Coordinates of N, CA and C and ligand atoms in Angstrom, one line a residue:
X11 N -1.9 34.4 -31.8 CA -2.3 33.0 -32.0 C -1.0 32.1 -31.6
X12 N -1.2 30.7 -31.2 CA -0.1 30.1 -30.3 C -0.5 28.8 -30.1
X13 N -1.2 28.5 -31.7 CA -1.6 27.4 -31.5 C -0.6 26.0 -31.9
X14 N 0.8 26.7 -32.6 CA 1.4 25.6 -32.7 C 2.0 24.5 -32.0
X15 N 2.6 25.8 -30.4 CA 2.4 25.1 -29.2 C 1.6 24.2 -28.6
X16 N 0.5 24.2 -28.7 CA -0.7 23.4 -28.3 C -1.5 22.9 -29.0
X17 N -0.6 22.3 -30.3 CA -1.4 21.2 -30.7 C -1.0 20.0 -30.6
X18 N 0.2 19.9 -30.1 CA 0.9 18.4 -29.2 C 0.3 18.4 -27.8
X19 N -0.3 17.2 -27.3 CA -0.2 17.0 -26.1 C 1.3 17.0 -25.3
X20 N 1.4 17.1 -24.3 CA 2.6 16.7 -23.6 C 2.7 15.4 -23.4
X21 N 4.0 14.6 -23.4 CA 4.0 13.1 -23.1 C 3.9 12.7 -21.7
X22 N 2.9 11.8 -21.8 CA 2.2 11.6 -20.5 C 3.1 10.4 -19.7
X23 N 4.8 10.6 -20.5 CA 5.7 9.8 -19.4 C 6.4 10.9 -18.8
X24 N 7.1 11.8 -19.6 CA 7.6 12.4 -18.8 C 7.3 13.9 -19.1
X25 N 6.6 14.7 -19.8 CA 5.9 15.7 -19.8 C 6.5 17.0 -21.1
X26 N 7.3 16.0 -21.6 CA 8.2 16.6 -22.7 C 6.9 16.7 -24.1
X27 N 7.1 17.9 -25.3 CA 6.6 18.3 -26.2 C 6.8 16.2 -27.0
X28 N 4.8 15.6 -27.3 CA 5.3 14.5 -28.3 C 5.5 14.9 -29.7
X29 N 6.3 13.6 -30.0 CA 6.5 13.6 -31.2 C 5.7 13.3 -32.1
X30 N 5.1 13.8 -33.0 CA 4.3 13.0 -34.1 C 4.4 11.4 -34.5
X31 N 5.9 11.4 -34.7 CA 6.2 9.5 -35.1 C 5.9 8.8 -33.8
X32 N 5.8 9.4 -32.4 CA 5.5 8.5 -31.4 C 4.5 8.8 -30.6
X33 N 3.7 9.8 -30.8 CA 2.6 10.6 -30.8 C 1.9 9.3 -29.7
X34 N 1.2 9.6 -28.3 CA 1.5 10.6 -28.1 C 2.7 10.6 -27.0
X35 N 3.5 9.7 -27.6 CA 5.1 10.1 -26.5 C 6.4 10.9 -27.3
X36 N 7.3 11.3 -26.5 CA 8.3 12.2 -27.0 C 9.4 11.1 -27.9
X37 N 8.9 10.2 -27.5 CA 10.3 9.0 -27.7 C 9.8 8.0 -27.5
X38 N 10.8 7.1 -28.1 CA 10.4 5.5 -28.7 C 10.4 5.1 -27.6
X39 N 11.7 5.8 -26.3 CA 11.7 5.2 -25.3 C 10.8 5.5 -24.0
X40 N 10.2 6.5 -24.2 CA 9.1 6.8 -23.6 C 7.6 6.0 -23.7
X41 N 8.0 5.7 -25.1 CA 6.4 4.8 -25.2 C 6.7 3.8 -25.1
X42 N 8.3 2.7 -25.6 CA 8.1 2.0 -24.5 C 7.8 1.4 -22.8
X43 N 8.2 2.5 -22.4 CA 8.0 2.7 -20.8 C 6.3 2.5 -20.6
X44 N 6.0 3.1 -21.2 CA 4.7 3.1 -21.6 C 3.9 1.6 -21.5
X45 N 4.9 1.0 -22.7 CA 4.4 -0.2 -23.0 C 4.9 -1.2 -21.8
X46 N 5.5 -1.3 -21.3 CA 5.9 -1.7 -20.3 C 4.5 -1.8 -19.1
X47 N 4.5 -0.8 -18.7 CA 4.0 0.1 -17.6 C 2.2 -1.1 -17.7
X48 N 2.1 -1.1 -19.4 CA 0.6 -1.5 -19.9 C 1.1 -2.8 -19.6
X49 N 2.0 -3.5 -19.8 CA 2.1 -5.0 -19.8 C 2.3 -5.6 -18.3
X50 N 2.9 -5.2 -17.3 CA 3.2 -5.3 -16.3 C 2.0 -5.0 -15.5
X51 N 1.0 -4.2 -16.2 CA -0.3 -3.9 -15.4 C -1.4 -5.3 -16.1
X52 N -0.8 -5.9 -16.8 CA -2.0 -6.9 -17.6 C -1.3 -8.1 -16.9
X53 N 0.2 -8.3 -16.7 CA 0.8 -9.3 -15.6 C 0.3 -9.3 -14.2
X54 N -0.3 -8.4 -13.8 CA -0.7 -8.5 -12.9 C -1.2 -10.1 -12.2
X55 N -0.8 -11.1 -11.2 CA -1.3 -12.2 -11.0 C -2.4 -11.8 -9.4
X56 N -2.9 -12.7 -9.8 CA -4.2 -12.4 -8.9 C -3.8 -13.2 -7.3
X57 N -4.3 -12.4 -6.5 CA -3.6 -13.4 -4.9 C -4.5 -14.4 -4.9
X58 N -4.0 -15.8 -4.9 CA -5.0 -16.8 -4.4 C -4.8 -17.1 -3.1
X59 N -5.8 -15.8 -2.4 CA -5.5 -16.1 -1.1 C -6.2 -17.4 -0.2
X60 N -7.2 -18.3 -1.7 CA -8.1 -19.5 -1.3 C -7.6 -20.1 -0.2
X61 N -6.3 -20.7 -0.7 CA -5.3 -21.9 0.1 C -4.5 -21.5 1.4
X62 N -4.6 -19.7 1.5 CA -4.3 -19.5 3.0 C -5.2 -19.1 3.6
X63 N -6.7 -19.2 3.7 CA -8.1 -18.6 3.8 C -8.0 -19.0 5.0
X64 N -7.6 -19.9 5.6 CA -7.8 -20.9 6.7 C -6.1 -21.4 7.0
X65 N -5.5 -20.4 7.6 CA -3.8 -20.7 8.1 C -4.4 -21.6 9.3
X66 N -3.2 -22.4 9.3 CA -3.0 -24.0 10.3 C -2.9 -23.7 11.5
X67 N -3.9 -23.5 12.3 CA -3.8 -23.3 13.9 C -3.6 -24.0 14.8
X68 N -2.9 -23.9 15.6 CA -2.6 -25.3 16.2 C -3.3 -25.3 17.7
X69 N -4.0 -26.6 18.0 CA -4.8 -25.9 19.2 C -3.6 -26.1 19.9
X70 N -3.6 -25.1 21.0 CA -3.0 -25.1 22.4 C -3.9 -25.9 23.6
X71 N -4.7 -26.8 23.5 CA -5.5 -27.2 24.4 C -4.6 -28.5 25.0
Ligands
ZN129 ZN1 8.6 11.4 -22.9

């Protein structure tokens, strides 16, 4: 039996055995990376490509 091994997931930053206190990362600093990673994806700003929908052509006529 070998189930003590596998009852932690691996940390899905960098693949190290987690910790219980930061469960499921290895480190505080890994789940911040994490948290980061979540905030930066919710920063996300949206292209308002409205206002260059129609770039300024200049006729050549
Ligand atoms: Zn980690």
């Amino acid at each position: 039996m070998s189930a003590a091994s596998e009852k932690a997931a691996p940390c899905p930053i960098c693949g190290r055995p987690s910790e219980p206190a930061v469960a499921p990362f290895c480190s505080a600093r890994c789940a911040d990376i994490d948290l980061g990673r979540w905030l930066s994806d919710r920063y996300v700003i949206p292209t308002d490509d409205e206002e260059e929908s129609e770039p300024p052509q200049k006729r050549s006529e």
